[in-house]
JSON list of C-alpha atoms in Angstrom, two decimals:
[
{"chain": "A", "resi": 1, "resn": "LYS", "atom": "CA", "xyz": [36.98, 100.36, 143.75]},
{"chain": "A", "resi": 2, "resn": "ALA", "atom": "CA", "xyz": [35.88, 103.85, 142.24]},
{"chain": "A", "resi": 3, "resn": "GLY", "atom": "CA", "xyz": [37.99, 107.03, 143.42]},
{"chain": "A", "resi": 4, "resn": "VAL", "atom": "CA", "xyz": [36.65, 109.55, 145.11]},
{"chain": "A", "resi": 5, "resn": "THR", "atom": "CA", "xyz": [33.92, 111.72, 142.55]},
{"chain": "A", "resi": 6, "resn": "GLN", "atom": "CA", "xyz": [32.38, 115.39, 141.40]},
{"chain": "A", "resi": 7, "resn": "THR", "atom": "CA", "xyz": [29.56, 116.81, 140.46]},
{"chain": "A", "resi": 8, "resn": "PRO", "atom": "CA", "xyz": [29.21, 118.74, 138.39]},
{"chain": "A", "resi": 9, "resn": "ARG", "atom": "CA", "xyz": [33.18, 119.34, 136.85]},
{"chain": "A", "resi": 10, "resn": "TYR", "atom": "CA", "xyz": [32.81, 122.99, 136.00]},
{"chain": "A", "resi": 11, "resn": "LEU", "atom": "CA", "xyz": [29.94, 125.61, 136.83]},
{"chain": "A", "resi": 12, "resn": "ILE", "atom": "CA", "xyz": [29.54, 129.99, 135.84]},
{"chain": "A", "resi": 13, "resn": "LYS", "atom": "CA", "xyz": [27.29, 131.37, 138.11]},
{"chain": "A", "resi": 14, "resn": "THR", "atom": "CA", "xyz": [26.88, 135.23, 138.71]},
{"chain": "A", "resi": 15, "resn": "ARG", "atom": "CA", "xyz": [27.04, 136.41, 142.29]},
{"chain": "A", "resi": 16, "resn": "GLY", "atom": "CA", "xyz": [23.54, 136.35, 144.82]},
{"chain": "A", "resi": 17, "resn": "GLN", "atom": "CA", "xyz": [23.08, 132.77, 142.34]},
{"chain": "A", "resi": 18, "resn": "GLN", "atom": "CA", "xyz": [23.63, 129.83, 144.98]},
{"chain": "A", "resi": 19, "resn": "VAL", "atom": "CA", "xyz": [25.39, 126.63, 143.78]},
{"chain": "A", "resi": 20, "resn": "THR", "atom": "CA", "xyz": [25.44, 123.06, 145.44]},
{"chain": "A", "resi": 21, "resn": "LEU", "atom": "CA", "xyz": [27.92, 121.14, 144.69]},
{"chain": "A", "resi": 22, "resn": "SER", "atom": "CA", "xyz": [27.72, 116.72, 145.02]},
{"chain": "A", "resi": 23, "resn": "CYS", "atom": "CA", "xyz": [30.44, 114.94, 146.45]},
{"chain": "A", "resi": 24, "resn": "SER", "atom": "CA", "xyz": [30.57, 110.74, 146.49]},
{"chain": "A", "resi": 25, "resn": "PRO", "atom": "CA", "xyz": [33.33, 108.98, 148.54]},
{"chain": "A", "resi": 26, "resn": "ILE", "atom": "CA", "xyz": [34.60, 106.04, 147.98]},
{"chain": "A", "resi": 27, "resn": "SER", "atom": "CA", "xyz": [32.55, 103.10, 148.95]},
{"chain": "A", "resi": 28, "resn": "GLY", "atom": "CA", "xyz": [32.98, 102.26, 152.38]},
{"chain": "A", "resi": 29, "resn": "HIS", "atom": "CA", "xyz": [34.24, 105.46, 154.04]},
{"chain": "A", "resi": 30, "resn": "ARG", "atom": "CA", "xyz": [32.28, 107.44, 155.92]},
{"chain": "A", "resi": 31, "resn": "SER", "atom": "CA", "xyz": [34.10, 110.38, 156.18]},
{"chain": "A", "resi": 32, "resn": "VAL", "atom": "CA", "xyz": [33.94, 113.69, 153.36]},
{"chain": "A", "resi": 33, "resn": "SER", "atom": "CA", "xyz": [36.09, 117.06, 153.19]},
{"chain": "A", "resi": 34, "resn": "TRP", "atom": "CA", "xyz": [35.36, 119.74, 151.52]},
{"chain": "A", "resi": 35, "resn": "TYR", "atom": "CA", "xyz": [38.16, 122.03, 150.45]},
{"chain": "A", "resi": 36, "resn": "GLN", "atom": "CA", "xyz": [38.53, 125.31, 149.06]},
{"chain": "A", "resi": 37, "resn": "GLN", "atom": "CA", "xyz": [41.81, 126.34, 146.39]},
{"chain": "A", "resi": 38, "resn": "THR", "atom": "CA", "xyz": [42.34, 129.75, 145.41]},
{"chain": "A", "resi": 39, "resn": "PRO", "atom": "CA", "xyz": [45.18, 130.48, 143.81]},
{"chain": "A", "resi": 40, "resn": "GLY", "atom": "CA", "xyz": [48.06, 131.72, 146.04]},
{"chain": "A", "resi": 41, "resn": "GLN", "atom": "CA", "xyz": [45.90, 129.94, 149.55]},
{"chain": "A", "resi": 42, "resn": "GLY", "atom": "CA", "xyz": [46.56, 126.66, 148.94]},
{"chain": "A", "resi": 43, "resn": "LEU", "atom": "CA", "xyz": [43.48, 124.36, 150.30]},
{"chain": "A", "resi": 44, "resn": "GLN", "atom": "CA", "xyz": [41.70, 125.74, 152.70]},
{"chain": "A", "resi": 45, "resn": "PHE", "atom": "CA", "xyz": [39.72, 123.84, 154.85]},
{"chain": "A", "resi": 46, "resn": "LEU", "atom": "CA", "xyz": [35.73, 124.17, 155.14]},
{"chain": "A", "resi": 47, "resn": "PHE", "atom": "CA", "xyz": [33.97, 121.48, 157.00]},
{"chain": "A", "resi": 48, "resn": "GLU", "atom": "CA", "xyz": [34.07, 117.81, 157.52]},
{"chain": "A", "resi": 49, "resn": "TYR", "atom": "CA", "xyz": [31.48, 115.40, 157.91]},
{"chain": "A", "resi": 50, "resn": "PHE", "atom": "CA", "xyz": [31.29, 111.55, 159.27]},
{"chain": "A", "resi": 51, "resn": "SER", "atom": "CA", "xyz": [28.20, 109.82, 159.52]},
{"chain": "A", "resi": 52, "resn": "GLU", "atom": "CA", "xyz": [25.80, 112.76, 158.69]},
{"chain": "A", "resi": 53, "resn": "THR", "atom": "CA", "xyz": [27.30, 115.51, 161.25]},
{"chain": "A", "resi": 54, "resn": "GLN", "atom": "CA", "xyz": [29.40, 118.42, 160.69]},
{"chain": "A", "resi": 55, "resn": "ARG", "atom": "CA", "xyz": [32.54, 117.31, 162.55]},
{"chain": "A", "resi": 56, "resn": "ASN", "atom": "CA", "xyz": [35.04, 119.96, 161.96]},
{"chain": "A", "resi": 57, "resn": "LYS", "atom": "CA", "xyz": [33.74, 123.35, 160.47]},
{"chain": "A", "resi": 58, "resn": "GLY", "atom": "CA", "xyz": [37.00, 125.75, 159.19]},
{"chain": "A", "resi": 59, "resn": "ASN", "atom": "CA", "xyz": [36.93, 129.45, 159.03]},
{"chain": "A", "resi": 60, "resn": "PHE", "atom": "CA", "xyz": [34.22, 130.12, 156.22]},
{"chain": "A", "resi": 61, "resn": "PRO", "atom": "CA", "xyz": [31.15, 131.98, 155.96]},
{"chain": "A", "resi": 62, "resn": "GLY", "atom": "CA", "xyz": [27.48, 130.86, 156.98]},
{"chain": "A", "resi": 63, "resn": "ARG", "atom": "CA", "xyz": [27.16, 131.39, 153.20]},
{"chain": "A", "resi": 64, "resn": "PHE", "atom": "CA", "xyz": [29.30, 128.01, 153.23]},
{"chain": "A", "resi": 65, "resn": "SER", "atom": "CA", "xyz": [27.50, 124.88, 154.66]},
{"chain": "A", "resi": 66, "resn": "GLY", "atom": "CA", "xyz": [27.23, 121.58, 153.47]},
{"chain": "A", "resi": 67, "resn": "ARG", "atom": "CA", "xyz": [25.40, 117.98, 154.09]},
{"chain": "A", "resi": 68, "resn": "GLN", "atom": "CA", "xyz": [26.20, 114.60, 154.44]},
{"chain": "A", "resi": 69, "resn": "PHE", "atom": "CA", "xyz": [23.27, 111.49, 152.68]},
{"chain": "A", "resi": 70, "resn": "SER", "atom": "CA", "xyz": [22.68, 108.13, 154.82]},
{"chain": "A", "resi": 71, "resn": "ASN", "atom": "CA", "xyz": [25.55, 106.99, 152.17]},
{"chain": "A", "resi": 72, "resn": "SER", "atom": "CA", "xyz": [27.78, 109.07, 152.51]},
{"chain": "A", "resi": 73, "resn": "ARG", "atom": "CA", "xyz": [27.62, 111.34, 149.72]},
{"chain": "A", "resi": 74, "resn": "SER", "atom": "CA", "xyz": [28.03, 114.77, 150.60]},
{"chain": "A", "resi": 75, "resn": "GLU", "atom": "CA", "xyz": [26.90, 117.96, 149.24]},
{"chain": "A", "resi": 76, "resn": "MET", "atom": "CA", "xyz": [27.94, 121.39, 150.20]},
{"chain": "A", "resi": 77, "resn": "ASN", "atom": "CA", "xyz": [26.13, 124.88, 149.62]},
{"chain": "A", "resi": 78, "resn": "VAL", "atom": "CA", "xyz": [27.46, 128.66, 148.40]},
{"chain": "A", "resi": 79, "resn": "SER", "atom": "CA", "xyz": [24.50, 131.11, 148.80]},
{"chain": "A", "resi": 80, "resn": "THR", "atom": "CA", "xyz": [24.71, 134.36, 147.81]},
{"chain": "A", "resi": 81, "resn": "LEU", "atom": "CA", "xyz": [27.58, 133.98, 146.12]},
{"chain": "A", "resi": 82, "resn": "GLU", "atom": "CA", "xyz": [30.81, 136.26, 145.58]},
{"chain": "A", "resi": 83, "resn": "LEU", "atom": "CA", "xyz": [32.99, 137.07, 142.57]},
{"chain": "A", "resi": 84, "resn": "GLY", "atom": "CA", "xyz": [35.97, 135.39, 146.02]},
{"chain": "A", "resi": 85, "resn": "ASP", "atom": "CA", "xyz": [34.25, 132.49, 145.66]},
{"chain": "A", "resi": 86, "resn": "SER", "atom": "CA", "xyz": [35.30, 131.92, 143.07]},
{"chain": "A", "resi": 87, "resn": "ALA", "atom": "CA", "xyz": [37.34, 128.66, 143.67]},
{"chain": "A", "resi": 88, "resn": "LEU", "atom": "CA", "xyz": [38.03, 125.44, 142.32]},
{"chain": "A", "resi": 89, "resn": "TYR", "atom": "CA", "xyz": [36.36, 123.13, 144.77]},
{"chain": "A", "resi": 90, "resn": "LEU", "atom": "CA", "xyz": [37.60, 119.89, 146.56]},
{"chain": "A", "resi": 91, "resn": "CYS", "atom": "CA", "xyz": [36.00, 116.70, 148.36]},
{"chain": "A", "resi": 92, "resn": "ALA", "atom": "CA", "xyz": [38.41, 114.09, 150.10]},
{"chain": "A", "resi": 93, "resn": "SER", "atom": "CA", "xyz": [36.99, 110.77, 151.67]},
{"chain": "A", "resi": 94, "resn": "SER", "atom": "CA", "xyz": [38.90, 108.98, 153.56]},
{"chain": "A", "resi": 95, "resn": "PRO", "atom": "CA", "xyz": [37.36, 105.85, 156.37]},
{"chain": "A", "resi": 96, "resn": "GLY", "atom": "CA", "xyz": [36.84, 109.00, 159.17]},
{"chain": "A", "resi": 97, "resn": "ASP", "atom": "CA", "xyz": [38.20, 107.02, 162.14]},
{"chain": "A", "resi": 98, "resn": "TYR", "atom": "CA", "xyz": [40.63, 109.02, 163.23]},
{"chain": "A", "resi": 99, "resn": "SER", "atom": "CA", "xyz": [43.61, 106.48, 162.53]},
{"chain": "A", "resi": 100, "resn": "TYR", "atom": "CA", "xyz": [46.14, 108.34, 159.96]},
{"chain": "A", "resi": 101, "resn": "ASN", "atom": "CA", "xyz": [44.72, 108.07, 156.59]},
{"chain": "A", "resi": 102, "resn": "GLU", "atom": "CA", "xyz": [45.23, 110.10, 153.94]},
{"chain": "A", "resi": 103, "resn": "GLN", "atom": "CA", "xyz": [42.07, 111.59, 152.00]},
{"chain": "A", "resi": 104, "resn": "PHE", "atom": "CA", "xyz": [41.69, 110.64, 148.94]},
{"chain": "A", "resi": 105, "resn": "PHE", "atom": "CA", "xyz": [40.40, 113.28, 146.61]},
{"chain": "A", "resi": 106, "resn": "GLY", "atom": "CA", "xyz": [38.51, 113.89, 143.64]},
{"chain": "A", "resi": 107, "resn": "PRO", "atom": "CA", "xyz": [38.85, 115.67, 140.65]},
{"chain": "A", "resi": 108, "resn": "GLY", "atom": "CA", "xyz": [37.10, 119.10, 142.25]},
{"chain": "A", "resi": 109, "resn": "THR", "atom": "CA", "xyz": [34.43, 121.01, 140.68]},
{"chain": "A", "resi": 110, "resn": "ARG", "atom": "CA", "xyz": [35.43, 124.97, 139.01]},
{"chain": "A", "resi": 111, "resn": "LEU", "atom": "CA", "xyz": [33.18, 127.39, 140.07]},
{"chain": "A", "resi": 112, "resn": "THR", "atom": "CA", "xyz": [33.03, 130.43, 137.93]},
{"chain": "A", "resi": 113, "resn": "VAL", "atom": "CA", "xyz": [31.33, 133.47, 139.87]},
{"chain": "A", "resi": 114, "resn": "LEU", "atom": "CA", "xyz": [30.71, 136.10, 136.96]},
{"chain": "B", "resi": 1, "resn": "ASP", "atom": "CA", "xyz": [46.84, 132.36, 159.54]},
{"chain": "B", "resi": 2, "resn": "GLN", "atom": "CA", "xyz": [48.29, 130.15, 157.12]},
{"chain": "B", "resi": 3, "resn": "GLN", "atom": "CA", "xyz": [49.43, 127.16, 159.99]},
{"chain": "B", "resi": 4, "resn": "VAL", "atom": "CA", "xyz": [51.88, 125.14, 157.35]},
{"chain": "B", "resi": 5, "resn": "LYS", "atom": "CA", "xyz": [53.84, 127.67, 154.60]},
{"chain": "B", "resi": 6, "resn": "GLN", "atom": "CA", "xyz": [55.34, 126.84, 152.22]},
{"chain": "B", "resi": 7, "resn": "ASN", "atom": "CA", "xyz": [57.89, 129.49, 151.56]},
{"chain": "B", "resi": 8, "resn": "SER", "atom": "CA", "xyz": [58.53, 128.90, 148.06]},
{"chain": "B", "resi": 9, "resn": "PRO", "atom": "CA", "xyz": [56.38, 128.55, 144.87]},
{"chain": "B", "resi": 10, "resn": "SER", "atom": "CA", "xyz": [58.48, 127.27, 142.17]},
{"chain": "B", "resi": 11, "resn": "LEU", "atom": "CA", "xyz": [61.16, 125.14, 141.64]},
{"chain": "B", "resi": 12, "resn": "SER", "atom": "CA", "xyz": [63.09, 124.16, 138.84]},
{"chain": "B", "resi": 13, "resn": "VAL", "atom": "CA", "xyz": [65.50, 121.28, 138.48]},
{"chain": "B", "resi": 14, "resn": "GLN", "atom": "CA", "xyz": [67.22, 119.09, 135.63]},
{"chain": "B", "resi": 15, "resn": "GLU", "atom": "CA", "xyz": [66.72, 115.55, 134.87]},
{"chain": "B", "resi": 16, "resn": "GLY", "atom": "CA", "xyz": [68.69, 113.37, 137.42]},
{"chain": "B", "resi": 17, "resn": "ARG", "atom": "CA", "xyz": [69.55, 115.92, 140.33]},
{"chain": "B", "resi": 18, "resn": "ILE", "atom": "CA", "xyz": [68.04, 116.10, 143.27]},
{"chain": "B", "resi": 19, "resn": "SER", "atom": "CA", "xyz": [64.95, 118.05, 143.78]},
{"chain": "B", "resi": 20, "resn": "ILE", "atom": "CA", "xyz": [64.55, 119.65, 147.15]},
{"chain": "B", "resi": 21, "resn": "LEU", "atom": "CA", "xyz": [60.56, 121.11, 148.27]},
{"chain": "B", "resi": 22, "resn": "ASN", "atom": "CA", "xyz": [60.43, 122.59, 151.71]},
{"chain": "B", "resi": 23, "resn": "CYS", "atom": "CA", "xyz": [57.21, 123.17, 154.54]},
{"chain": "B", "resi": 24, "resn": "ASP", "atom": "CA", "xyz": [57.53, 125.05, 158.13]},
{"chain": "B", "resi": 25, "resn": "TYR", "atom": "CA", "xyz": [54.25, 124.63, 160.48]},
{"chain": "B", "resi": 26, "resn": "THR", "atom": "CA", "xyz": [53.98, 126.61, 163.45]},
{"chain": "B", "resi": 27, "resn": "ASN", "atom": "CA", "xyz": [51.12, 124.35, 165.14]},
{"chain": "B", "resi": 28, "resn": "SER", "atom": "CA", "xyz": [52.68, 122.13, 167.57]},
{"chain": "B", "resi": 29, "resn": "MET", "atom": "CA", "xyz": [49.97, 120.35, 168.09]},
{"chain": "B", "resi": 30, "resn": "PHE", "atom": "CA", "xyz": [50.24, 118.84, 164.11]},
{"chain": "B", "resi": 31, "resn": "ASP", "atom": "CA", "xyz": [51.70, 115.39, 164.32]},
{"chain": "B", "resi": 32, "resn": "TYR", "atom": "CA", "xyz": [51.32, 113.25, 161.43]},
{"chain": "B", "resi": 33, "resn": "PHE", "atom": "CA", "xyz": [52.24, 115.30, 157.97]},
{"chain": "B", "resi": 34, "resn": "LEU", "atom": "CA", "xyz": [51.51, 114.43, 154.61]},
{"chain": "B", "resi": 35, "resn": "TRP", "atom": "CA", "xyz": [52.83, 115.47, 151.17]},
{"chain": "B", "resi": 36, "resn": "TYR", "atom": "CA", "xyz": [49.65, 115.43, 148.48]},
{"chain": "B", "resi": 37, "resn": "LYS", "atom": "CA", "xyz": [51.01, 115.66, 144.13]},
{"chain": "B", "resi": 38, "resn": "LYS", "atom": "CA", "xyz": [48.40, 118.18, 142.30]},
{"chain": "B", "resi": 39, "resn": "TYR", "atom": "CA", "xyz": [48.30, 117.90, 137.99]},
{"chain": "B", "resi": 40, "resn": "PRO", "atom": "CA", "xyz": [46.49, 120.48, 137.12]},
{"chain": "B", "resi": 41, "resn": "ALA", "atom": "CA", "xyz": [42.46, 119.43, 136.21]},
{"chain": "B", "resi": 42, "resn": "GLU", "atom": "CA", "xyz": [43.16, 116.46, 139.20]},
{"chain": "B", "resi": 43, "resn": "GLY", "atom": "CA", "xyz": [42.42, 116.55, 142.45]},
{"chain": "B", "resi": 44, "resn": "PRO", "atom": "CA", "xyz": [45.10, 116.31, 145.01]},
{"chain": "B", "resi": 45, "resn": "THR", "atom": "CA", "xyz": [47.03, 112.98, 144.74]},
{"chain": "B", "resi": 46, "resn": "PHE", "atom": "CA", "xyz": [48.71, 111.26, 148.07]},
{"chain": "B", "resi": 47, "resn": "LEU", "atom": "CA", "xyz": [52.69, 110.87, 147.55]},
{"chain": "B", "resi": 48, "resn": "ILE", "atom": "CA", "xyz": [54.07, 109.82, 150.79]},
{"chain": "B", "resi": 49, "resn": "SER", "atom": "CA", "xyz": [53.63, 111.28, 154.80]},
{"chain": "B", "resi": 50, "resn": "ILE", "atom": "CA", "xyz": [55.15, 111.06, 158.44]},
{"chain": "B", "resi": 51, "resn": "SER", "atom": "CA", "xyz": [54.38, 110.50, 162.16]},
{"chain": "B", "resi": 52, "resn": "SER", "atom": "CA", "xyz": [56.29, 112.61, 164.51]},
{"chain": "B", "resi": 53, "resn": "ILE", "atom": "CA", "xyz": [57.77, 109.53, 165.99]},
{"chain": "B", "resi": 54, "resn": "LYS", "atom": "CA", "xyz": [60.01, 109.80, 163.04]},
{"chain": "B", "resi": 55, "resn": "ASP", "atom": "CA", "xyz": [62.59, 112.07, 161.80]},
{"chain": "B", "resi": 56, "resn": "LYS", "atom": "CA", "xyz": [62.20, 110.57, 158.24]},
{"chain": "B", "resi": 57, "resn": "ASN", "atom": "CA", "xyz": [60.53, 107.81, 155.66]},
{"chain": "B", "resi": 58, "resn": "GLU", "atom": "CA", "xyz": [61.43, 106.97, 152.44]},
{"chain": "B", "resi": 59, "resn": "ASP", "atom": "CA", "xyz": [58.92, 105.14, 149.10]},
{"chain": "B", "resi": 60, "resn": "GLY", "atom": "CA", "xyz": [61.28, 104.95, 146.53]},
{"chain": "B", "resi": 61, "resn": "ARG", "atom": "CA", "xyz": [62.23, 108.02, 144.71]},
{"chain": "B", "resi": 62, "resn": "PHE", "atom": "CA", "xyz": [60.78, 110.31, 147.87]},
{"chain": "B", "resi": 63, "resn": "THR", "atom": "CA", "xyz": [62.11, 110.83, 150.69]},
{"chain": "B", "resi": 64, "resn": "VAL", "atom": "CA", "xyz": [60.38, 112.95, 154.00]},
{"chain": "B", "resi": 65, "resn": "PHE", "atom": "CA", "xyz": [62.66, 114.35, 156.78]},
{"chain": "B", "resi": 66, "resn": "LEU", "atom": "CA", "xyz": [61.11, 115.94, 160.04]},
{"chain": "B", "resi": 67, "resn": "ASN", "atom": "CA", "xyz": [62.56, 118.08, 161.85]},
{"chain": "B", "resi": 68, "resn": "LYS", "atom": "CA", "xyz": [60.28, 118.73, 164.77]},
{"chain": "B", "resi": 69, "resn": "SER", "atom": "CA", "xyz": [62.19, 121.48, 166.93]},
{"chain": "B", "resi": 70, "resn": "ALA", "atom": "CA", "xyz": [62.85, 123.09, 164.24]},
{"chain": "B", "resi": 71, "resn": "LYS", "atom": "CA", "xyz": [59.15, 123.18, 162.90]},
{"chain": "B", "resi": 72, "resn": "HIS", "atom": "CA", "xyz": [60.35, 122.04, 159.37]},
{"chain": "B", "resi": 73, "resn": "LEU", "atom": "CA", "xyz": [59.55, 119.39, 157.36]},
{"chain": "B", "resi": 74, "resn": "SER", "atom": "CA", "xyz": [60.96, 118.57, 153.76]},
{"chain": "B", "resi": 75, "resn": "LEU", "atom": "CA", "xyz": [60.41, 116.16, 150.40]},
{"chain": "B", "resi": 76, "resn": "HIS", "atom": "CA", "xyz": [63.38, 114.94, 148.36]},
{"chain": "B", "resi": 77, "resn": "ILE", "atom": "CA", "xyz": [62.64, 113.29, 144.90]},
{"chain": "B", "resi": 78, "resn": "VAL", "atom": "CA", "xyz": [65.52, 111.06, 143.92]},
{"chain": "B", "resi": 79, "resn": "PRO", "atom": "CA", "xyz": [66.51, 110.47, 141.18]},
{"chain": "B", "resi": 80, "resn": "SER", "atom": "CA", "xyz": [63.86, 113.41, 139.55]},
{"chain": "B", "resi": 81, "resn": "GLN", "atom": "CA", "xyz": [61.73, 112.73, 136.11]},
{"chain": "B", "resi": 82, "resn": "PRO", "atom": "CA", "xyz": [60.31, 114.80, 133.62]},
{"chain": "B", "resi": 83, "resn": "GLY", "atom": "CA", "xyz": [56.76, 113.21, 134.67]},
{"chain": "B", "resi": 84, "resn": "ASP", "atom": "CA", "xyz": [56.86, 114.35, 138.68]},
{"chain": "B", "resi": 85, "resn": "SER", "atom": "CA", "xyz": [56.54, 117.39, 137.62]},
{"chain": "B", "resi": 86, "resn": "ALA", "atom": "CA", "xyz": [53.33, 118.74, 139.47]},
{"chain": "B", "resi": 87, "resn": "VAL", "atom": "CA", "xyz": [52.35, 121.51, 142.20]},
{"chain": "B", "resi": 88, "resn": "TYR", "atom": "CA", "xyz": [53.51, 119.74, 145.80]},
{"chain": "B", "resi": 89, "resn": "PHE", "atom": "CA", "xyz": [51.46, 120.43, 148.94]},
{"chain": "B", "resi": 90, "resn": "CYS", "atom": "CA", "xyz": [52.73, 119.39, 152.04]},
{"chain": "B", "resi": 91, "resn": "ALA", "atom": "CA", "xyz": [49.39, 119.18, 154.90]},
{"chain": "B", "resi": 92, "resn": "ALA", "atom": "CA", "xyz": [49.75, 118.93, 158.77]},
{"chain": "B", "resi": 93, "resn": "SER", "atom": "CA", "xyz": [47.24, 117.25, 160.91]},
{"chain": "B", "resi": 94, "resn": "ALA", "atom": "CA", "xyz": [47.16, 116.75, 164.87]},
{"chain": "B", "resi": 95, "resn": "THR", "atom": "CA", "xyz": [45.65, 113.97, 166.88]},
{"chain": "B", "resi": 96, "resn": "GLY", "atom": "CA", "xyz": [41.35, 114.28, 166.64]},
{"chain": "B", "resi": 97, "resn": "ALA", "atom": "CA", "xyz": [41.69, 115.87, 164.49]},
{"chain": "B", "resi": 98, "resn": "ASN", "atom": "CA", "xyz": [40.02, 114.72, 160.75]},
{"chain": "B", "resi": 99, "resn": "ASN", "atom": "CA", "xyz": [41.25, 117.71, 158.81]},
{"chain": "B", "resi": 100, "resn": "LEU", "atom": "CA", "xyz": [44.08, 118.75, 157.05]},
{"chain": "B", "resi": 101, "resn": "PHE", "atom": "CA", "xyz": [46.02, 121.59, 156.79]},
{"chain": "B", "resi": 102, "resn": "PHE", "atom": "CA", "xyz": [47.66, 122.26, 153.68]},
{"chain": "B", "resi": 103, "resn": "GLY", "atom": "CA", "xyz": [50.38, 124.91, 152.24]},
{"chain": "B", "resi": 104, "resn": "THR", "atom": "CA", "xyz": [50.28, 127.22, 149.52]},
{"chain": "B", "resi": 105, "resn": "GLY", "atom": "CA", "xyz": [51.77, 124.59, 147.46]},
{"chain": "B", "resi": 106, "resn": "THR", "atom": "CA", "xyz": [55.36, 124.84, 145.49]},
{"chain": "B", "resi": 107, "resn": "ARG", "atom": "CA", "xyz": [55.09, 124.34, 141.91]},
{"chain": "B", "resi": 108, "resn": "LEU", "atom": "CA", "xyz": [58.25, 121.45, 140.31]},
{"chain": "B", "resi": 109, "resn": "THR", "atom": "CA", "xyz": [59.36, 121.89, 137.18]},
{"chain": "B", "resi": 110, "resn": "VAL", "atom": "CA", "xyz": [61.82, 119.02, 136.17]},
{"chain": "B", "resi": 111, "resn": "ILE", "atom": "CA", "xyz": [63.32, 119.58, 133.30]},
{"chain": "B", "resi": 112, "resn": "PRO", "atom": "CA", "xyz": [64.77, 116.91, 130.54]}
]
């Protein structure tokens, strides 16, 4: 079974621009979660989508948004980029049925904001 | 606020010895705990988990211990191997939620 894939793997943007990251979950998984990893902060939860609906949201500003498509693929968008948005963005998928399944992570997208 | 804390940013252990990684949490609603391992340029990979109805779970060289009264869990790796060198994240979740709260990670270095 193919794992979680994320594109692109690396991205360089400048302040004020916007960016869209993509995530394809494991086949059959309906839940996709997004996390931001920065040095010293660990992984911070951004939001979770299930069946095209945002089911959970972390404590991030409205510049961070996402969506999920009918095939469970998900995109994350960050508008008006700030230097502090430089981070590794990780996508994770799970069946999503609230059973205690572990989440399976993709390799991440490394975003650098100049 | 950081609801899951890993207070040791790094740990070095000799090959063959025991590695003990610690994690504390503050939210009493957490009832499921996981450990992930992360290599550079890769996403975290699931290692082992424990439900709050247990106090110990073993999987080969890896054992997780949970002390609910102290809101503390630990991961024991015995014997430690150089391939175990990675960053280890502790994570927690609550019933009905499908998001994980992660600690800041502990970098384990196993010295050959």
